[in-house]
Short mmCIF file of C-alpha atoms in Angstrom, two decimals:
data_model
loop_
_atom_site.label_atom_id
_atom_site.label_comp_id
_atom_site.label_asym_id
_atom_site.label_seq_id
_atom_site.Cartn_x
_atom_site.Cartn_y
_atom_site.Cartn_z
CA MET A 30 0.00 0.00 0.00
CA THR A 31 1.15 3.52 -0.79
CA LEU A 32 0.01 6.68 0.98
CA GLY A 33 -1.84 7.67 -2.19
CA ASP A 34 -3.71 4.35 -2.34
CA GLY A 35 -4.56 4.56 1.34
CA ALA A 36 -5.82 8.11 0.90
CA ILE A 37 -8.20 7.09 -1.90
CA ASP A 38 -9.53 4.19 0.17
CA TYR A 39 -9.96 6.53 3.16
CA VAL A 40 -12.10 8.97 1.17
CA ASN A 41 -14.32 6.20 -0.14
CA LEU A 42 -14.63 4.69 3.35
CA VAL A 43 -15.76 8.04 4.81
CA LEU A 44 -18.36 8.42 2.05
CA ALA A 45 -19.62 4.90 2.74
CA VAL A 46 -19.94 5.56 6.49
CA GLY A 47 -21.93 8.66 5.59
CA ARG A 48 -24.70 6.39 4.32
CA HIS A 49 -25.22 5.27 7.94
CA ASP A 50 -24.94 8.72 9.58
CA ALA A 51 -26.20 11.79 7.74
CA ASN A 52 -24.12 14.09 9.99
CA PHE A 53 -20.83 12.32 9.34
CA VAL A 54 -19.67 13.85 6.04
CA ASP A 55 -19.39 17.56 6.73
CA ALA A 56 -17.92 18.44 3.32
CA TYR A 57 -16.96 16.63 0.12
CA TYR A 58 -15.61 18.12 -3.08
CA GLY A 59 -13.76 15.20 -4.61
CA PRO A 60 -14.62 13.20 -7.75
CA GLU A 61 -18.35 12.94 -8.30
CA ALA A 62 -17.90 9.35 -9.45
CA TRP A 63 -16.72 8.31 -5.97
CA LYS A 64 -19.77 9.89 -4.38
CA ALA A 65 -22.05 8.21 -6.91
CA VAL A 66 -20.58 4.80 -6.10
CA ALA A 67 -20.99 5.40 -2.35
CA GLU A 68 -24.63 6.42 -2.80
CA ALA A 69 -25.58 3.60 -5.18
CA GLY A 70 -27.53 0.60 -3.94
CA GLU A 71 -27.77 -0.50 -0.34
CA PRO A 72 -25.32 0.90 2.24
CA ARG A 73 -22.34 -1.37 2.86
CA PRO A 74 -22.70 -3.24 6.17
CA LEU A 75 -21.06 -1.57 9.15
CA ALA A 76 -19.09 -4.72 9.94
CA ALA A 77 -17.50 -4.64 6.50
CA LEU A 78 -16.71 -0.94 6.84
CA ARG A 79 -15.06 -1.48 10.20
CA THR A 80 -12.95 -4.29 8.76
CA GLU A 81 -11.94 -1.95 5.94
CA ALA A 82 -10.95 0.74 8.45
CA GLN A 83 -8.84 -1.75 10.37
CA ARG A 84 -7.17 -2.95 7.14
CA LEU A 85 -6.25 0.61 6.22
CA LEU A 86 -4.93 1.37 9.69
CA GLU A 87 -2.72 -1.71 9.64
CA GLY A 88 -1.47 -1.03 6.12
CA LEU A 89 -0.68 2.65 6.65
CA ALA A 90 1.10 1.92 9.94
CA THR A 91 3.71 -0.12 8.06
CA ILE A 92 4.61 2.68 5.62
CA SER A 93 7.95 4.26 6.47
CA ASP A 94 8.61 6.21 3.30
CA GLY A 95 6.79 9.31 2.10
CA GLU A 96 5.72 12.21 4.29
CA ALA A 97 5.23 11.33 7.94
CA ILE A 98 2.82 14.22 8.50
CA ARG A 99 0.55 12.84 5.77
CA ARG A 100 0.68 9.30 7.18
CA ASP A 101 0.01 10.54 10.70
CA TYR A 102 -2.96 12.58 9.49
CA LEU A 103 -4.48 9.57 7.75
CA LEU A 104 -3.86 7.30 10.75
CA GLY A 105 -5.45 9.82 13.11
CA GLN A 106 -8.50 10.33 10.96
CA LEU A 107 -8.93 6.62 10.26
CA GLY A 108 -8.68 5.78 13.96
CA ALA A 109 -11.63 8.08 14.56
CA VAL A 110 -13.57 6.61 11.63
CA GLU A 111 -13.10 3.13 13.08
CA ALA A 112 -14.26 4.32 16.51
CA HIS A 113 -17.31 6.04 15.03
CA ILE A 114 -18.26 2.87 13.15
CA ALA A 115 -17.97 0.96 16.43
CA ARG A 116 -20.35 3.43 18.05
CA LEU A 117 -22.80 3.05 15.15
CA GLN A 118 -22.61 -0.70 15.73
CA GLY A 119 -23.73 -0.19 19.32
CA HIS A 120 -20.47 0.02 21.23
CA VAL A 121 -21.01 2.22 24.30
CA PHE A 122 -18.17 4.64 25.02
CA SER A 123 -17.93 6.75 28.12
CA PHE A 124 -17.94 10.48 27.42
CA ALA A 125 -14.19 10.77 28.00
CA ASP A 126 -13.33 7.58 26.06
CA GLU A 127 -15.42 8.71 23.10
CA ALA A 128 -13.81 12.16 23.06
CA GLU A 129 -10.35 10.63 23.13
CA ALA A 130 -11.17 8.07 20.42
CA LEU A 131 -12.65 10.65 18.09
CA TYR A 132 -10.75 13.86 18.86
CA GLN A 133 -7.42 12.69 20.38
CA VAL A 134 -7.89 14.53 23.67
CA ARG A 135 -9.29 13.41 27.01
CA PRO A 136 -11.40 16.24 28.46
CA PRO A 137 -10.48 16.99 32.08
CA VAL A 138 -13.28 17.23 34.62
CA VAL A 139 -14.11 20.83 35.49
CA PRO A 140 -15.36 20.97 39.10
CA GLU A 141 -18.56 22.79 39.94
CA ALA A 142 -16.53 25.07 42.21
CA THR A 143 -14.97 26.60 39.08
CA PHE A 144 -18.42 27.46 37.74
CA ASP A 145 -19.59 28.72 41.14
CA ALA A 146 -16.64 31.13 41.23
CA ALA A 147 -17.54 32.50 37.79
CA LEU A 148 -21.14 32.93 38.90
CA ALA A 149 -19.93 34.84 41.97
CA ARG A 150 -17.97 37.21 39.75
CA LEU A 151 -21.00 37.68 37.49
CA ASP A 152 -23.07 38.47 40.56
CA GLN A 153 -20.87 41.54 41.00
CA ILE A 154 -21.01 42.54 37.32
CA LEU A 155 -24.69 42.12 36.49
CA PRO A 156 -27.06 44.92 37.54
CA GLY A 157 -30.24 44.46 39.56
CA SER A 158 -31.26 41.92 42.16
CA GLY A 159 -32.41 38.33 42.03
CA SER A 160 -30.66 35.23 40.70
CA VAL A 161 -27.60 35.50 38.49
CA GLN A 162 -29.44 33.50 35.82
CA ALA A 163 -32.41 35.89 35.77
CA ARG A 164 -30.18 38.98 35.75
CA TYR A 165 -28.04 37.51 32.99
CA GLN A 166 -31.11 36.94 30.83
CA GLN A 167 -32.33 40.49 31.57
CA ALA A 168 -28.96 41.91 30.52
CA ARG A 169 -28.96 39.73 27.42
CA GLU A 170 -32.39 41.05 26.41
CA LYS A 171 -30.82 44.50 26.13
CA VAL A 172 -28.25 43.30 23.56
CA LEU A 173 -30.41 41.07 21.36
CA VAL A 174 -30.22 41.99 17.70
CA PRO A 175 -33.72 42.63 16.28
CA VAL A 176 -34.56 40.04 13.62
CA ASP A 177 -34.99 42.71 10.94
CA ARG A 178 -31.45 43.94 11.61
CA VAL A 179 -29.67 40.59 11.86
CA ASP A 180 -28.55 40.60 8.23
CA ALA A 181 -27.14 44.13 8.35
CA VAL A 182 -25.23 43.37 11.54
CA PHE A 183 -24.00 39.99 10.33
CA GLN A 184 -22.88 41.34 6.95
CA ALA A 185 -20.98 44.19 8.61
CA ALA A 186 -19.33 41.79 11.05
CA ILE A 187 -18.26 39.33 8.38
CA ALA A 188 -16.98 42.10 6.08
CA GLU A 189 -14.74 43.43 8.85
CA ALA A 190 -13.59 39.92 9.80
CA ARG A 191 -12.76 39.17 6.16
CA GLU A 192 -10.80 42.40 5.73
CA ARG A 193 -8.76 41.71 8.86
CA THR A 194 -8.07 38.12 7.76
CA ARG A 195 -6.98 39.14 4.27
CA ARG A 196 -4.19 41.23 5.73
CA HIS A 197 -2.53 38.07 7.04
CA ALA A 198 -3.73 35.12 4.92
CA THR A 199 -3.62 34.65 1.14
CA LEU A 200 -7.10 33.45 0.26
CA PRO A 201 -8.09 31.82 -3.04
CA THR A 202 -9.04 34.21 -5.83
CA THR A 203 -12.39 32.38 -5.85
CA ASP A 204 -13.03 33.24 -2.18
CA HIS A 205 -16.80 33.54 -1.81
CA PHE A 206 -19.60 32.85 0.64
CA ARG A 207 -23.39 33.07 0.73
CA VAL A 208 -25.43 33.69 3.87
CA GLU A 209 -28.76 31.92 4.40
CA TYR A 210 -31.16 32.30 7.31
CA VAL A 211 -32.82 29.07 8.45
CA THR A 212 -34.98 27.65 11.23
CA GLY A 213 -35.56 24.26 12.84
CA LYS A 214 -31.89 23.44 13.56
CA SER A 215 -30.17 22.34 16.77
CA TRP A 216 -27.16 24.58 16.08
CA SER A 217 -26.91 28.38 16.00
CA ALA A 218 -24.98 28.59 12.72
CA TYR A 219 -23.19 26.28 10.30
CA ASN A 220 -20.63 26.61 7.52
CA TRP A 221 -21.17 24.27 4.61
CA TYR A 222 -17.96 24.34 2.59
CA GLN A 223 -18.66 23.74 -1.09
CA GLY A 224 -15.12 23.49 -2.45
CA GLY A 225 -13.50 25.91 -4.85
CA GLY A 226 -13.11 28.54 -2.13
CA SER A 227 -16.87 28.84 -1.64
CA SER A 228 -19.10 28.36 1.41
CA VAL A 229 -22.74 28.59 2.41
CA ILE A 230 -23.08 30.04 5.91
CA GLN A 231 -26.43 29.31 7.53
CA VAL A 232 -27.68 31.25 10.57
CA ASN A 233 -30.48 29.78 12.68
CA LEU A 234 -33.09 32.45 13.43
CA ASP A 235 -34.86 30.20 15.95
CA LEU A 236 -32.21 31.29 18.44
CA PRO A 237 -32.21 35.02 19.25
CA ILE A 238 -28.78 36.45 18.46
CA ALA A 239 -27.09 38.56 21.12
CA MET A 240 -24.56 41.14 19.98
CA ASP A 241 -21.53 39.07 20.98
CA ARG A 242 -22.82 36.12 18.98
CA ALA A 243 -23.12 38.24 15.83
CA LEU A 244 -19.38 38.82 15.71
CA ASP A 245 -18.62 35.33 17.02
CA LEU A 246 -20.62 33.68 14.24
CA ALA A 247 -19.16 35.91 11.53
CA ALA A 248 -15.60 35.09 12.54
CA HIS A 249 -16.20 31.47 13.60
CA GLU A 250 -18.14 30.38 10.52
CA GLY A 251 -16.40 32.73 8.10
CA TYR A 252 -13.17 34.65 8.66
CA PRO A 253 -10.73 33.46 9.92
CA GLY A 254 -12.79 30.43 10.97
CA HIS A 255 -14.28 27.48 9.11
CA HIS A 256 -14.50 29.05 5.66
CA VAL A 257 -10.84 30.08 5.69
CA TYR A 258 -9.69 26.80 7.30
CA ASN A 259 -11.35 24.72 4.59
CA ALA A 260 -10.31 27.04 1.76
CA LEU A 261 -6.64 27.04 2.78
CA LEU A 262 -6.50 23.26 3.23
CA GLU A 263 -8.10 22.78 -0.19
CA GLN A 264 -5.76 25.28 -1.80
CA ARG A 265 -2.57 23.90 -0.26
CA PHE A 266 -3.27 20.16 -0.19
CA ALA A 267 -6.37 19.02 -2.10
CA ARG A 268 -5.78 20.95 -5.32
CA PRO A 269 -3.79 19.03 -7.96
CA GLU A 270 -0.15 19.79 -8.55
CA PRO A 271 1.48 22.20 -9.15
CA GLU A 272 -1.07 24.46 -7.42
CA GLY A 273 -1.47 22.08 -4.48
CA ARG A 274 -0.18 18.64 -3.55
CA GLY A 275 -2.98 16.46 -4.86
CA TRP A 276 -3.70 14.84 -1.48
CA VAL A 277 -7.21 13.52 -2.07
CA GLU A 278 -7.87 12.91 1.64
CA PHE A 279 -8.49 16.66 1.96
CA THR A 280 -11.48 16.49 -0.38
CA VAL A 281 -13.58 15.00 2.43
CA TYR A 282 -14.18 16.13 5.99
CA PRO A 283 -15.59 13.56 8.44
CA LEU A 284 -17.15 15.58 11.24
CA PHE A 285 -16.47 13.15 14.08
CA SER A 286 -12.69 13.17 13.75
CA PRO A 287 -9.64 14.87 15.31
CA GLN A 288 -9.71 17.40 12.48
CA SER A 289 -12.78 18.88 14.19
CA LEU A 290 -10.93 19.78 17.37
CA ILE A 291 -8.53 21.84 15.26
CA ALA A 292 -11.34 23.25 13.13
CA GLU A 293 -13.57 24.30 16.03
CA GLY A 294 -10.71 25.33 18.29
CA THR A 295 -9.16 27.59 15.66
CA ALA A 296 -12.56 28.96 14.64
CA ASN A 297 -13.23 30.04 18.23
CA PHE A 298 -9.72 31.28 18.94
CA GLY A 299 -9.68 33.03 15.55
CA ILE A 300 -12.26 35.49 16.89
CA GLU A 301 -9.70 36.66 19.43
CA VAL A 302 -6.91 36.70 16.84
CA ALA A 303 -8.93 38.92 14.50
CA PHE A 304 -10.50 41.10 17.20
CA PRO A 305 -8.12 41.23 20.17
CA GLY A 306 -9.19 42.81 23.43
CA ALA A 307 -10.13 46.45 23.12
CA GLU A 308 -10.42 46.22 19.32
CA ARG A 309 -13.40 43.92 19.63
CA LEU A 310 -15.11 46.15 22.17
CA ALA A 311 -14.55 49.23 19.99
CA PHE A 312 -15.92 47.58 16.85
CA GLU A 313 -19.01 46.23 18.59
CA ARG A 314 -19.69 49.49 20.44
CA ASP A 315 -19.01 51.89 17.57
CA VAL A 316 -20.28 49.88 14.59
CA LEU A 317 -22.46 46.89 15.44
CA PHE A 318 -24.48 48.28 18.36
CA PRO A 319 -25.65 51.31 16.32
CA LEU A 320 -26.42 49.08 13.31
CA ALA A 321 -28.61 46.94 15.54
CA GLY A 322 -30.32 49.98 17.06
CA LEU A 323 -28.94 49.05 20.50
CA ASP A 324 -27.46 51.26 23.20
CA PRO A 325 -23.64 51.33 22.84
CA ALA A 326 -23.41 52.06 26.57
CA GLU A 327 -24.23 48.38 27.16
CA ALA A 328 -21.16 47.20 25.23
CA GLU A 329 -18.50 47.41 27.94
CA ARG A 330 -20.51 45.63 30.65
CA TRP A 331 -21.57 42.93 28.18
CA ALA A 332 -17.93 42.38 27.23
CA ARG A 333 -17.08 41.81 30.91
CA VAL A 334 -19.96 39.33 31.15
CA GLN A 335 -18.64 37.43 28.15
CA THR A 336 -15.23 37.03 29.78
CA GLU A 337 -16.88 35.01 32.56
CA MET A 338 -19.01 33.10 30.07
CA LYS A 339 -15.78 31.64 28.65
CA THR A 340 -15.44 29.70 31.90
CA LEU A 341 -19.10 28.74 32.01
CA ALA A 342 -18.84 27.37 28.45
CA PHE A 343 -17.19 24.29 29.98
CA ALA A 344 -20.50 23.52 31.71
CA ASP A 345 -21.60 22.05 28.36
CA ASN A 346 -18.89 19.41 28.71
CA GLU A 347 -19.90 18.46 32.22
CA ALA A 348 -23.60 18.35 31.34
CA ALA A 349 -22.77 16.11 28.37
CA ARG A 350 -20.47 13.95 30.50
CA GLY A 351 -23.13 13.36 33.17
CA TYR A 352 -25.93 12.88 30.65
CA LEU A 353 -24.10 10.54 28.27
CA ASP A 354 -22.56 8.53 31.12
CA GLY A 355 -25.99 8.05 32.69
CA GLN A 356 -25.26 10.04 35.85
CA LEU A 357 -27.80 12.75 34.94
CA ASP A 358 -31.22 12.17 33.43
CA ARG A 359 -32.60 14.60 30.87
CA ALA A 360 -34.24 16.89 33.40
CA GLN A 361 -31.13 16.97 35.58
CA ALA A 362 -28.87 17.74 32.63
CA GLU A 363 -31.13 20.59 31.53
CA ALA A 364 -31.20 21.94 35.10
CA PHE A 365 -27.39 21.80 35.20
CA LEU A 366 -27.23 23.86 32.00
CA VAL A 367 -29.72 26.39 33.36
CA LYS A 368 -27.67 26.80 36.54
CA TYR A 369 -24.18 26.86 35.11
CA SER A 370 -24.49 28.04 31.51
CA LEU A 371 -27.25 30.54 32.43
CA ARG A 372 -29.51 29.36 29.64
CA THR A 373 -33.28 29.52 29.90
CA GLU A 374 -35.11 26.21 30.21
CA ALA A 375 -35.93 26.33 26.49
CA GLN A 376 -32.32 27.11 25.58
CA ALA A 377 -31.07 24.30 27.82
CA ALA A 378 -33.47 21.85 26.15
CA GLN A 379 -32.19 22.99 22.74
CA ARG A 380 -28.58 22.47 23.83
CA LEU A 381 -29.36 18.99 25.08
CA ARG A 382 -30.88 18.17 21.69
CA PHE A 383 -27.53 19.20 20.22
CA ILE A 384 -25.79 16.83 22.64
CA ASP A 385 -28.20 14.03 21.67
CA THR A 386 -26.98 14.38 18.08
CA TYR A 387 -23.34 15.42 18.40
CA ARG A 388 -22.48 13.92 21.80
CA SER A 389 -18.87 14.55 22.90
CA TYR A 390 -18.37 16.96 19.98
CA VAL A 391 -19.13 19.77 22.45
CA ILE A 392 -15.54 19.62 23.75
CA ASN A 393 -14.20 20.92 20.45
CA TYR A 394 -15.57 24.42 21.05
CA ASN A 395 -14.32 25.25 24.54
CA LEU A 396 -11.48 22.78 25.17
CA GLY A 397 -10.43 23.07 21.53
CA GLU A 398 -10.20 26.85 21.85
CA GLN A 399 -8.21 26.59 25.08
CA LEU A 400 -5.75 24.05 23.63
CA VAL A 401 -5.26 26.03 20.41
CA ARG A 402 -4.69 29.27 22.36
CA ASP A 403 -2.13 27.56 24.59
CA TRP A 404 -0.31 26.09 21.58
CA VAL A 405 -0.22 29.40 19.69
CA ASN A 406 1.09 31.14 22.80
CA ARG A 407 3.85 28.54 23.16
CA GLN A 408 4.96 29.34 19.61
CA GLY A 409 5.35 32.99 20.56
CA GLY A 410 1.94 34.06 19.28
CA THR A 411 0.99 35.93 22.42
CA ILE A 412 -1.40 38.86 22.53
CA GLU A 413 1.64 41.14 22.89
CA GLN A 414 2.97 39.85 19.55
CA PRO A 415 -0.04 40.19 17.18
CA THR A 416 1.95 39.71 13.96
CA ARG A 417 3.52 36.51 15.26
CA ARG A 418 0.12 35.39 16.55
CA TRP A 419 -1.35 35.71 13.06
CA GLU A 420 1.64 33.88 11.51
CA VAL A 421 1.32 30.91 13.86
CA PHE A 422 -2.46 30.84 13.55
CA VAL A 423 -2.48 30.90 9.73
CA ASP A 424 0.21 28.21 9.65
CA LEU A 425 -1.97 25.99 11.84
CA ILE A 426 -5.17 26.41 9.81
CA SER A 427 -3.31 25.62 6.60
CA SER A 428 -1.59 22.48 7.85
CA PRO A 429 -2.67 18.84 8.22
CA ARG A 430 -1.60 18.66 11.86
CA LEU A 431 -3.94 16.97 14.32
CA PRO A 432 -4.10 17.31 18.14
CA LYS A 433 -1.55 14.53 18.78
CA GLY A 434 0.90 16.18 16.40
CA LEU A 435 0.60 19.41 18.35
CA GLY A 436 1.09 17.70 21.70
CA LEU A 437 -2.41 18.76 22.76
#
């Protein structure tokens, strides 16, 4: 077996697994003939697909020539594919075991005392009296973007994020995206990469969008987040030589794989890279708040609230851990999210529906961001060195490195 042969078999295996799980293939822009074969007839049995994954893992592990980074990428991705097939067959993973098998990291337990401390700090920040949860929701009501102004705010946010990204990353000449507004989804927004430097970014209007989320979604789904990550990988690796390297494994993106920890972690950390500290506050206060018809005087306090919400974001992991490991029933998991993520009951129920579908994937947002930030800082990309920070960040989102390769 050569790396090239293994890569072709990997792509076709991922497409075949996608017949059993509609959420598995996040993007595909390889040969249409391969997709047609995968979609023809009855789905291949899971047992046969798992055997194929194991064959590829064994074969690729014996290859000593060629590029080690390519082999390691394929081995990491295939290990996750094999684990996901096992789960589809009925194998029951613990939350931590599943996260490690799919995303190459074992999420540490965050004690409730950490969340309680963040809530205590929020108690001092939020105005009014009553519970922190109620006061948080009252403060959030003041920064919700009216539905009829969502598009104007989102377009302004993504235009600024794109301009800032273009100063540091060479994007394809075909760089393009389209925004769609949807309902009935368990997620708040999604980037569907189409190949050829093009994406469809969908925003879920079922979930009211607070001002911080407008900029978060623009940067996370677009620039320098998912759209840029996929476009740079396609440009550098998937495109045929001499433009790229002709590595066909980058024409498919299996969602439940270690690639997702890098994708989600960089998409979240990329917000901070593009809009560091006071720059984010200034842009939201001076541009986005007025566009939304909101009071700019709310911007500074809301920014302080969001700093504490970074800690409370890890409550999603602990709710998912307890729920998926059977230590919390549905009502208890929703109550945990209400208490520690400050969601309403309806928002907590929506988040648990996300966990029903995507399970341990939730770690990729918060833990992924933390691990990526730490790695970039170790490479000298600190907030005090913004140019270096961009260099390290762009190098990461245009490389095939996975969490193990980064020592995460």
